[in-house]
Amino acid sequence: MRRLMTPRFSPLEGGLFSSVSKADVGEGAGELIKAGVDVMAWADPFFPDPSIPASVQTVMAEAVASGLPSHYTMPIGSADLRGVIAGKLGTRNGITADPSRNILVTPGSDSGLLYAMMPFLEQGDEVLVPDPSYPSNFANCRLLGAVPVSVPLRAEDGYQLDPAALEAALTPRTKMVLISHPNNPTGTVFRRDTLEALARFVVAHDLILVCDQAFEDHVFDNIEMVSPATLPGMWERTVTVFSVSKGLGLSGFRVGYLVADDRIMDVLYGGAVNVLGATSTLSQIGAAAALKDETILPAYFDILDRRRRLAHAAFSAVPGVRMQMPESGILSWLDIRALGTATEVSAHILRTARVLVNEGEPYGAEGAGHLRIVHGCFMDETRAVDAYSRIAGALQLLSRDSQLLPA
Ligand SMILES: Cc1ncc(COP(=O)(O)O)c(C=O)c1O
């Protein structure tokens, strides 16, 4: 039947007929978890431990008792949640958004990301995608018939976007720039000057920017987190994608939201019921409670700031591993080219340390020879640190074999 499918979908593999090495496809990591492996390959803070704050639990329990969540909200999201989001956008993002015209709640930001791109892309359109970046950024373009065009991010530039590389990738078919900011997997926070150059580029060439800010909540070292939608000329040509999964550790709620100018949003509102349905009513109630509780993010910030330092100390001490200090979030990005291919090294870590990590290739051509490790896993820090040292131990063995380390 694949022959009857479009070439946009038919290359997809869910692991039913061939093995797929992605942790989040098909049964993926599920079987390994059952076998006692630590999964540090899902960008899911504190996974697999419970992380619903008490304040949120109370609100959700009361909502269940009231019976209200048995029914749909409007497909664009509950008015209550959109109101809370508008407040958050004003105080934290510097974005003035009308909750009835500029905000759309989505069932997770993954669906929001694809939906944000759908109105703009036609067969053959080109989308500039920083490389490495979130695998969906490449895959979603292909699903929509568009062509993702890699814009390399270099370690020596701190993985910042290079305006000259954007210009070099531009063609008459370029329609969109798609960024994750902060970037997954490098954790890079694009700086104001970089984003201003990007904004000038987008405006000058009449492009659309889709900016995924799923990882915006924990930016370290006092680095400024700029939302590109606030830059001159960008509000009317940017769709910004947000999530409660990463910063608030509530991935299981499946709540994300899109923010855009009302001329874009009118179309997205128009298709919301048939494309997205509506987001879980109970989850929207929980997400609103979490966004209102101003104690959650600072508490997680301290934990994750410590974790990134511990992870960096453990991994970067291994000869042959190169790693920059993560600027945000929960992800470590390791250059392990001196030790082997990502497939070899991740298989060795799985065998020796009993930890599943991500191979770099799905993050783009620049991901070859790299690993992504989700150091923000586990509530219990001793468990996290134990996993870091098992991984580091496994890497040391390879280092020794490669004669980078004395036997
Ligand atoms: C950069 C980025 N954006 C979006 C998502 C999707 O998150 P969710 O659908 O849980 O909101 C992910 C998940 O890993 C991600 O890494």
Tab-separated table of C-alpha atoms and ligand atoms in Angstrom:
chain	number	residue	atom	x	y	z
A	1	MET	CA	0.000	0.000	0.000
A	2	ARG	CA	2.956	2.275	0.400
A	3	ARG	CA	2.936	2.636	-3.377
A	4	LEU	CA	-0.430	4.410	-3.040
A	5	MET	CA	0.972	6.861	-0.528
A	6	THR	CA	2.541	10.167	-1.374
A	7	PRO	CA	6.346	10.316	-1.469
A	8	ARG	CA	6.030	12.733	1.452
A	9	PHE	CA	4.724	10.022	3.783
A	10	SER	CA	5.835	6.713	2.294
A	11	PRO	CA	9.475	6.935	3.538
A	12	LEU	CA	8.267	7.048	7.168
A	13	GLU	CA	9.037	3.943	9.223
A	14	GLY	CA	7.397	3.109	12.525
A	15	GLY	CA	9.452	0.032	13.357
A	16	LEU	CA	6.805	-2.530	12.315
A	17	PHE	CA	8.721	-3.964	9.351
A	18	SER	CA	12.307	-2.938	10.001
A	19	SER	CA	14.294	-1.886	13.008
A	20	VAL	CA	14.287	1.836	13.688
A	21	SER	CA	16.966	3.281	15.906
A	22	LYS	CA	14.986	6.298	17.095
A	23	ALA	CA	14.037	6.265	20.781
A	24	ASP	CA	10.630	7.773	20.164
A	25	VAL	CA	9.327	5.771	17.207
A	26	GLY	CA	6.995	2.798	17.581
A	27	GLU	CA	7.663	0.848	20.788
A	28	GLY	CA	11.059	2.590	20.738
A	29	ALA	CA	12.434	2.972	24.229
A	30	GLY	CA	9.477	1.159	25.848
A	31	GLU	CA	11.107	-2.269	25.594
A	32	LEU	CA	14.412	-0.979	26.968
A	33	ILE	CA	12.702	0.646	29.941
A	34	LYS	CA	11.104	-2.719	30.743
A	35	ALA	CA	14.594	-4.256	30.590
A	36	GLY	CA	15.837	-1.772	33.214
A	37	VAL	CA	17.736	0.589	30.925
A	38	ASP	CA	17.870	4.291	31.928
A	39	VAL	CA	16.387	6.274	29.072
A	40	MET	CA	18.133	9.614	28.686
A	41	ALA	CA	16.987	9.987	25.109
A	42	TRP	CA	13.650	11.747	25.612
A	43	ALA	CA	13.721	15.481	26.097
A	44	ASP	CA	11.427	15.119	29.067
A	45	PRO	CA	12.548	16.796	32.301
A	46	PHE	CA	12.702	14.466	35.313
A	47	PHE	CA	11.602	11.453	33.242
A	48	PRO	CA	10.563	8.850	34.375
A	49	ASP	CA	9.688	10.328	37.788
A	50	PRO	CA	6.399	12.077	38.636
A	51	SER	CA	6.599	15.866	38.306
A	52	ILE	CA	3.141	17.360	38.751
A	53	PRO	CA	3.540	20.116	41.369
A	54	ALA	CA	1.175	19.903	44.376
A	55	SER	CA	-0.558	23.180	43.458
A	56	VAL	CA	-1.380	21.791	40.012
A	57	GLN	CA	-2.549	18.454	41.407
A	58	THR	CA	-5.001	20.232	43.701
A	59	VAL	CA	-6.534	22.290	40.911
A	60	MET	CA	-6.826	19.256	38.637
A	61	ALA	CA	-8.365	17.069	41.360
A	62	GLU	CA	-10.967	19.757	42.040
A	63	ALA	CA	-11.688	20.022	38.333
A	64	VAL	CA	-12.193	16.266	38.042
A	65	ALA	CA	-14.543	16.323	41.048
A	66	SER	CA	-16.550	19.113	39.399
A	67	GLY	CA	-17.055	17.004	36.275
A	68	LEU	CA	-16.183	19.921	33.991
A	69	PRO	CA	-13.335	18.211	32.111
A	70	SER	CA	-15.670	15.620	30.594
A	71	HIS	CA	-16.349	18.018	27.720
A	72	TYR	CA	-14.497	19.755	24.913
A	73	THR	CA	-13.268	23.293	25.125
A	74	MET	CA	-13.402	25.477	22.033
A	75	PRO	CA	-10.919	24.045	19.475
A	76	ILE	CA	-8.725	27.147	19.871
A	77	GLY	CA	-8.342	26.404	23.606
A	78	SER	CA	-10.122	27.431	26.792
A	79	ALA	CA	-10.605	31.147	27.322
A	80	ASP	CA	-9.152	30.757	30.815
A	81	LEU	CA	-5.888	29.207	29.606
A	82	ARG	CA	-5.562	31.689	26.742
A	83	GLY	CA	-5.980	34.509	29.272
A	84	VAL	CA	-3.233	33.068	31.487
A	85	ILE	CA	-0.973	32.610	28.450
A	86	ALA	CA	-1.551	36.226	27.372
A	87	GLY	CA	-0.380	37.359	30.819
A	88	LYS	CA	2.718	35.171	30.619
A	89	LEU	CA	3.534	36.404	27.098
A	90	GLY	CA	3.359	39.996	28.320
A	91	THR	CA	5.531	39.553	31.396
A	92	ARG	CA	8.034	36.975	30.158
A	93	ASN	CA	8.236	37.343	26.376
A	94	GLY	CA	7.491	41.034	25.885
A	95	ILE	CA	4.701	40.017	23.499
A	96	THR	CA	1.358	41.808	23.657
A	97	ALA	CA	-1.168	39.194	22.574
A	98	ASP	CA	-4.961	39.374	22.503
A	99	PRO	CA	-6.173	36.044	23.947
A	100	SER	CA	-9.104	36.005	21.477
A	101	ARG	CA	-7.069	36.771	18.366
A	102	ASN	CA	-3.415	35.797	18.792
A	103	ILE	CA	-3.242	32.578	20.842
A	104	LEU	CA	-4.134	29.020	19.824
A	105	VAL	CA	-3.777	26.132	22.299
A	106	THR	CA	-2.547	22.922	20.655
A	107	PRO	CA	-2.339	19.278	21.778
A	108	GLY	CA	1.380	19.537	22.540
A	109	SER	CA	3.724	21.753	20.578
A	110	ASP	CA	4.724	18.985	18.158
A	111	SER	CA	1.344	19.174	16.463
A	112	GLY	CA	1.486	22.958	16.844
A	113	LEU	CA	4.813	23.071	15.032
A	114	LEU	CA	3.494	21.200	12.006
A	115	TYR	CA	0.251	23.170	12.033
A	116	ALA	CA	2.161	26.459	12.147
A	117	MET	CA	3.962	25.500	8.924
A	118	MET	CA	0.999	24.076	7.022
A	119	PRO	CA	-0.602	27.302	5.764
A	120	PHE	CA	2.636	28.505	4.202
A	121	LEU	CA	4.359	25.594	2.512
A	122	GLU	CA	3.766	24.198	-0.934
A	123	GLN	CA	5.494	21.457	-2.892
A	124	GLY	CA	9.099	22.470	-3.519
A	125	ASP	CA	9.214	25.434	-1.171
A	126	GLU	CA	12.499	25.646	0.692
A	127	VAL	CA	12.801	26.072	4.423
A	128	LEU	CA	16.060	27.177	6.030
A	129	VAL	CA	16.730	24.996	9.062
A	130	PRO	CA	19.728	25.439	11.379
A	131	ASP	CA	21.695	22.200	11.498
A	132	PRO	CA	21.858	20.516	13.969
A	133	SER	CA	18.321	21.057	15.193
A	134	TYR	CA	15.193	19.202	16.280
A	135	PRO	CA	14.627	16.259	13.869
A	136	SER	CA	10.976	17.268	13.349
A	137	ASN	CA	12.199	20.498	11.782
A	138	PHE	CA	13.542	18.515	8.838
A	139	ALA	CA	10.838	15.839	8.828
A	140	ASN	CA	7.901	18.260	8.956
A	141	CYS	CA	9.129	20.134	5.889
A	142	ARG	CA	9.196	16.860	3.961
A	143	LEU	CA	5.716	15.874	5.171
A	144	LEU	CA	4.438	19.106	3.700
A	145	GLY	CA	6.228	18.608	0.382
A	146	ALA	CA	8.777	21.296	1.165
A	147	VAL	CA	12.551	20.949	1.151
A	148	PRO	CA	14.542	21.538	4.350
A	149	VAL	CA	17.792	23.341	3.564
A	150	SER	CA	20.482	22.956	6.227
A	151	VAL	CA	22.152	26.049	7.590
A	152	PRO	CA	25.178	24.738	9.492
A	153	LEU	CA	25.815	25.824	13.068
A	154	ARG	CA	29.483	25.567	14.009
A	155	ALA	CA	30.908	24.627	17.387
A	156	GLU	CA	33.564	27.304	16.943
A	157	ASP	CA	30.786	29.945	16.715
A	158	GLY	CA	29.170	28.577	19.883
A	159	TYR	CA	26.476	27.140	17.553
A	160	GLN	CA	25.133	30.669	16.871
A	161	LEU	CA	23.361	31.254	13.552
A	162	ASP	CA	25.692	32.748	10.976
A	163	PRO	CA	23.890	35.401	8.876
A	164	ALA	CA	26.300	34.701	5.989
A	165	ALA	CA	25.279	31.032	6.033
A	166	LEU	CA	21.613	32.079	5.821
A	167	GLU	CA	22.364	34.285	2.808
A	168	ALA	CA	24.339	31.458	1.189
A	169	ALA	CA	21.379	29.065	1.545
A	170	LEU	CA	18.808	31.480	0.091
A	171	THR	CA	17.215	30.688	-3.303
A	172	PRO	CA	14.131	32.004	-5.106
A	173	ARG	CA	12.218	29.029	-3.568
A	174	THR	CA	13.026	29.979	0.030
A	175	LYS	CA	9.756	30.559	1.902
A	176	MET	CA	10.466	30.095	5.570
A	177	VAL	CA	13.088	29.987	8.298
A	178	LEU	CA	12.399	27.429	11.017
A	179	ILE	CA	14.364	27.658	14.238
A	180	SER	CA	14.296	26.070	17.671
A	181	HIS	CA	15.330	28.758	20.145
A	182	PRO	CA	16.877	27.719	22.453
A	183	ASN	CA	18.096	25.084	20.083
A	184	ASN	CA	17.601	21.380	20.576
A	185	PRO	CA	20.104	19.585	20.658
A	186	THR	CA	22.859	22.166	21.275
A	187	GLY	CA	21.004	24.158	23.954
A	188	THR	CA	22.139	27.349	22.214
A	189	VAL	CA	20.256	30.556	22.965
A	190	PHE	CA	20.441	32.742	19.877
A	191	ARG	CA	21.704	36.167	20.880
A	192	ARG	CA	19.914	39.446	20.229
A	193	ASP	CA	22.360	40.560	17.518
A	194	THR	CA	22.026	37.200	15.739
A	195	LEU	CA	18.247	37.405	15.899
A	196	GLU	CA	18.252	41.000	14.687
A	197	ALA	CA	20.305	39.905	11.677
A	198	LEU	CA	17.869	37.024	11.153
A	199	ALA	CA	14.923	39.433	11.369
A	200	ARG	CA	16.463	41.752	8.770
A	201	PHE	CA	17.020	38.743	6.511
A	202	VAL	CA	13.456	37.468	6.936
A	203	VAL	CA	11.934	40.899	6.266
A	204	ALA	CA	14.241	41.692	3.337
A	205	HIS	CA	13.381	38.441	1.567
A	206	ASP	CA	9.674	38.418	2.486
A	207	LEU	CA	9.890	35.151	4.444
A	208	ILE	CA	7.982	33.587	7.333
A	209	LEU	CA	9.705	32.678	10.592
A	210	VAL	CA	8.485	29.755	12.652
A	211	CYS	CA	10.235	29.968	16.011
A	212	ASP	CA	9.919	27.057	18.411
A	213	GLN	CA	10.522	28.282	21.964
A	214	ALA	CA	9.700	24.998	23.723
A	215	PHE	CA	12.960	25.295	25.695
A	216	GLU	CA	12.700	28.993	26.604
A	217	ASP	CA	12.040	28.582	30.325
A	218	HIS	CA	15.508	27.732	31.603
A	219	VAL	CA	18.166	29.972	30.121
A	220	PHE	CA	21.304	30.144	32.256
A	221	ASP	CA	24.171	32.558	32.896
A	222	ASN	CA	21.865	35.597	32.606
A	223	ILE	CA	21.769	35.212	28.826
A	224	GLU	CA	18.950	37.323	27.400
A	225	MET	CA	16.093	35.268	25.917
A	226	VAL	CA	14.714	37.343	23.045
A	227	SER	CA	11.510	36.330	21.280
A	228	PRO	CA	12.075	37.179	17.590
A	229	ALA	CA	8.384	38.102	17.235
A	230	THR	CA	9.209	41.259	19.232
A	231	LEU	CA	11.805	42.486	16.733
A	232	PRO	CA	10.991	45.183	14.141
A	233	GLY	CA	8.861	43.901	11.269
A	234	MET	CA	8.606	40.391	12.710
A	235	TRP	CA	5.252	40.250	14.516
A	236	GLU	CA	3.298	40.015	11.264
A	237	ARG	CA	5.544	37.291	9.811
A	238	THR	CA	6.352	35.069	12.817
A	239	VAL	CA	4.531	32.126	14.329
A	240	THR	CA	5.974	31.356	17.759
A	241	VAL	CA	5.507	27.885	19.195
A	242	PHE	CA	5.451	27.231	22.956
A	243	SER	CA	4.991	24.243	25.250
A	244	VAL	CA	4.450	23.346	28.896
A	245	SER	CA	6.403	20.100	28.367
A	246	LYS	CA	9.965	21.238	28.894
A	247	GLY	CA	10.268	24.096	31.374
A	248	LEU	CA	7.348	23.007	33.516
A	249	GLY	CA	8.105	19.284	33.189
A	250	LEU	CA	4.533	18.508	32.109
A	251	SER	CA	5.031	16.686	28.815
A	252	GLY	CA	2.236	14.246	29.630
A	253	PHE	CA	-0.312	17.060	29.649
A	254	ARG	CA	0.172	17.527	25.900
A	255	VAL	CA	-0.332	21.278	25.939
A	256	GLY	CA	1.387	23.715	23.622
A	257	TYR	CA	0.343	27.032	22.118
A	258	LEU	CA	0.909	29.112	19.005
A	259	VAL	CA	1.173	32.870	19.019
A	260	ALA	CA	0.835	34.993	15.894
A	261	ASP	CA	-0.583	38.109	14.324
A	262	ASP	CA	-4.366	37.945	13.766
A	263	ARG	CA	-4.024	37.776	9.962
A	264	ILE	CA	-2.121	34.503	10.336
A	265	MET	CA	-4.190	33.378	13.295
A	266	ASP	CA	-7.496	33.772	11.464
A	267	VAL	CA	-6.442	30.916	9.164
A	268	LEU	CA	-5.113	28.803	12.044
A	269	TYR	CA	-8.330	29.376	14.029
A	270	GLY	CA	-10.292	28.438	10.914
A	271	GLY	CA	-8.649	25.023	10.602
A	272	ALA	CA	-8.279	24.238	14.303
A	273	VAL	CA	-11.361	22.061	14.636
A	274	ASN	CA	-10.643	19.802	11.692
A	275	VAL	CA	-6.857	19.557	12.044
A	276	LEU	CA	-6.258	19.674	15.793
A	277	GLY	CA	-9.648	18.936	17.353
A	278	ALA	CA	-9.258	20.406	20.808
A	279	THR	CA	-6.648	19.976	23.524
A	280	SER	CA	-7.586	17.886	26.599
A	281	THR	CA	-9.798	19.985	28.855
A	282	LEU	CA	-8.253	18.591	32.046
A	283	SER	CA	-4.750	19.235	30.745
A	284	GLN	CA	-5.628	22.817	29.884
A	285	ILE	CA	-6.858	23.325	33.453
A	286	GLY	CA	-3.597	21.840	34.756
A	287	ALA	CA	-1.479	23.912	32.365
A	288	ALA	CA	-3.209	27.126	33.463
A	289	ALA	CA	-2.544	26.249	37.118
A	290	ALA	CA	1.119	25.495	36.348
A	291	LEU	CA	1.607	28.753	34.423
A	292	LYS	CA	0.024	30.677	37.326
A	293	ASP	CA	2.261	29.101	39.992
A	294	GLU	CA	5.327	31.301	39.953
A	295	THR	CA	7.338	29.028	42.243
A	296	ILE	CA	7.723	26.121	39.803
A	297	LEU	CA	10.165	27.521	37.246
A	298	PRO	CA	12.654	29.011	39.736
A	299	ALA	CA	12.768	25.724	41.692
A	300	TYR	CA	13.457	23.731	38.519
A	301	PHE	CA	15.947	26.341	37.322
A	302	ASP	CA	18.244	25.706	40.279
A	303	ILE	CA	18.050	21.938	39.826
A	304	LEU	CA	18.715	22.072	36.081
A	305	ASP	CA	21.495	24.627	36.403
A	306	ARG	CA	23.276	22.247	38.793
A	307	ARG	CA	22.606	19.238	36.564
A	308	ARG	CA	24.109	20.837	33.464
A	309	ARG	CA	27.283	21.644	35.399
A	310	LEU	CA	27.534	18.104	36.778
A	311	ALA	CA	26.884	16.590	33.351
A	312	HIS	CA	29.396	18.903	31.684
A	313	ALA	CA	32.036	18.103	34.297
A	314	ALA	CA	31.485	14.347	33.845
A	315	PHE	CA	31.355	14.193	30.045
A	316	SER	CA	33.831	16.885	29.007
A	317	ALA	CA	36.541	15.386	31.240
A	318	VAL	CA	36.763	12.335	28.941
A	319	PRO	CA	39.639	12.626	26.447
A	320	GLY	CA	38.191	12.621	22.948
A	321	VAL	CA	34.841	14.158	24.003
A	322	ARG	CA	34.168	17.792	23.170
A	323	MET	CA	31.237	19.499	24.738
A	324	GLN	CA	30.200	23.089	25.371
A	325	MET	CA	28.451	24.106	28.584
A	326	PRO	CA	24.697	23.997	27.803
A	327	GLU	CA	23.174	27.494	27.824
A	328	SER	CA	19.671	26.277	28.530
A	329	GLY	CA	17.440	23.389	29.432
A	330	ILE	CA	18.204	19.737	29.888
A	331	LEU	CA	20.401	18.656	26.970
A	332	SER	CA	24.076	17.784	26.592
A	333	TRP	CA	25.518	17.730	23.050
A	334	LEU	CA	28.739	15.747	22.734
A	335	ASP	CA	31.160	15.625	19.829
A	336	ILE	CA	32.510	12.061	20.032
A	337	ARG	CA	34.085	11.825	16.580
A	338	ALA	CA	37.441	10.927	18.133
A	339	LEU	CA	35.858	7.845	19.713
A	340	GLY	CA	33.806	6.388	16.852
A	341	THR	CA	30.547	6.892	15.030
A	342	ALA	CA	27.447	7.893	16.952
A	343	THR	CA	25.960	4.450	16.261
A	344	GLU	CA	29.025	2.680	17.656
A	345	VAL	CA	29.417	4.908	20.684
A	346	SER	CA	25.719	4.950	21.626
A	347	ALA	CA	25.577	1.138	21.286
A	348	HIS	CA	28.627	0.877	23.540
A	349	ILE	CA	27.009	3.183	26.134
A	350	LEU	CA	23.832	1.104	26.046
A	351	ARG	CA	25.775	-2.130	26.522
A	352	THR	CA	28.263	-0.896	29.091
A	353	ALA	CA	26.396	1.790	31.034
A	354	ARG	CA	22.831	0.564	30.437
A	355	VAL	CA	21.759	4.048	29.315
A	356	LEU	CA	19.966	4.931	26.095
A	357	VAL	CA	21.184	8.184	24.532
A	358	ASN	CA	20.437	9.767	21.137
A	359	GLU	CA	22.608	9.422	18.067
A	360	GLY	CA	23.291	12.778	16.447
A	361	GLU	CA	22.411	12.036	12.802
A	362	PRO	CA	18.633	12.657	13.045
A	363	TYR	CA	19.468	16.223	14.159
A	364	GLY	CA	20.902	16.983	10.725
A	365	ALA	CA	24.064	16.406	8.714
A	366	GLU	CA	26.065	18.308	11.345
A	367	GLY	CA	24.945	15.760	13.947
A	368	ALA	CA	27.174	12.992	12.563
A	369	GLY	CA	29.642	11.869	15.228
A	370	HIS	CA	27.637	13.491	18.002
A	371	LEU	CA	25.445	12.279	20.855
A	372	ARG	CA	22.586	13.976	22.639
A	373	ILE	CA	22.182	13.090	26.292
A	374	VAL	CA	19.169	14.313	28.250
A	375	HIS	CA	20.915	15.161	31.511
A	376	GLY	CA	17.688	16.590	32.966
A	377	CYS	CA	16.253	13.132	33.606
A	378	PHE	CA	15.238	11.819	37.077
A	379	MET	CA	13.973	13.750	40.102
A	380	ASP	CA	16.567	12.072	42.292
A	381	GLU	CA	19.863	13.799	41.609
A	382	THR	CA	21.933	10.867	42.841
A	383	ARG	CA	20.329	8.705	40.132
A	384	ALA	CA	21.092	11.311	37.510
A	385	VAL	CA	24.698	11.701	38.618
A	386	ASP	CA	25.138	7.943	38.788
A	387	ALA	CA	23.971	7.693	35.174
A	388	TYR	CA	26.368	10.495	34.123
A	389	SER	CA	29.292	8.643	35.670
A	390	ARG	CA	28.298	5.341	34.080
A	391	ILE	CA	28.169	7.088	30.694
A	392	ALA	CA	31.493	8.819	31.362
A	393	GLY	CA	32.983	5.459	32.396
A	394	ALA	CA	31.819	3.876	29.142
A	395	LEU	CA	33.295	6.773	27.156
A	396	GLN	CA	36.585	6.452	29.057
A	397	LEU	CA	36.851	2.835	27.922
A	398	LEU	CA	36.567	3.956	24.307
A	399	SER	CA	39.077	6.686	24.980
A	400	ARG	CA	41.491	4.105	26.269
A	401	ASP	CA	40.892	1.876	23.227
A	402	SER	CA	41.511	4.863	20.961
A	403	GLN	CA	44.743	5.450	22.917
A	404	LEU	CA	43.570	8.897	23.940
A	405	LEU	CA	43.853	7.785	27.562
A	406	PRO	CA	46.751	5.889	29.156
A	407	ALA	CA	45.787	2.276	29.976
B	1	LIG	C1	12.534	21.629	20.242
B	1	LIG	C2	11.272	20.907	20.554
B	1	LIG	N1	10.114	21.460	20.190
B	1	LIG	C3	8.949	20.866	20.435
B	1	LIG	C4	8.890	19.645	21.057
B	1	LIG	C5	7.560	19.004	21.276
B	1	LIG	O1	7.154	19.078	22.602
B	1	LIG	P1	5.655	18.854	23.026
B	1	LIG	O2	4.902	18.288	21.868
B	1	LIG	O3	5.706	17.935	24.177
B	1	LIG	O4	5.133	20.211	23.396
B	1	LIG	C6	10.063	19.005	21.434
B	1	LIG	C7	10.028	17.686	22.093
B	1	LIG	O5	11.020	17.030	22.285
B	1	LIG	C8	11.283	19.663	21.189
B	1	LIG	O6	12.452	19.115	21.538
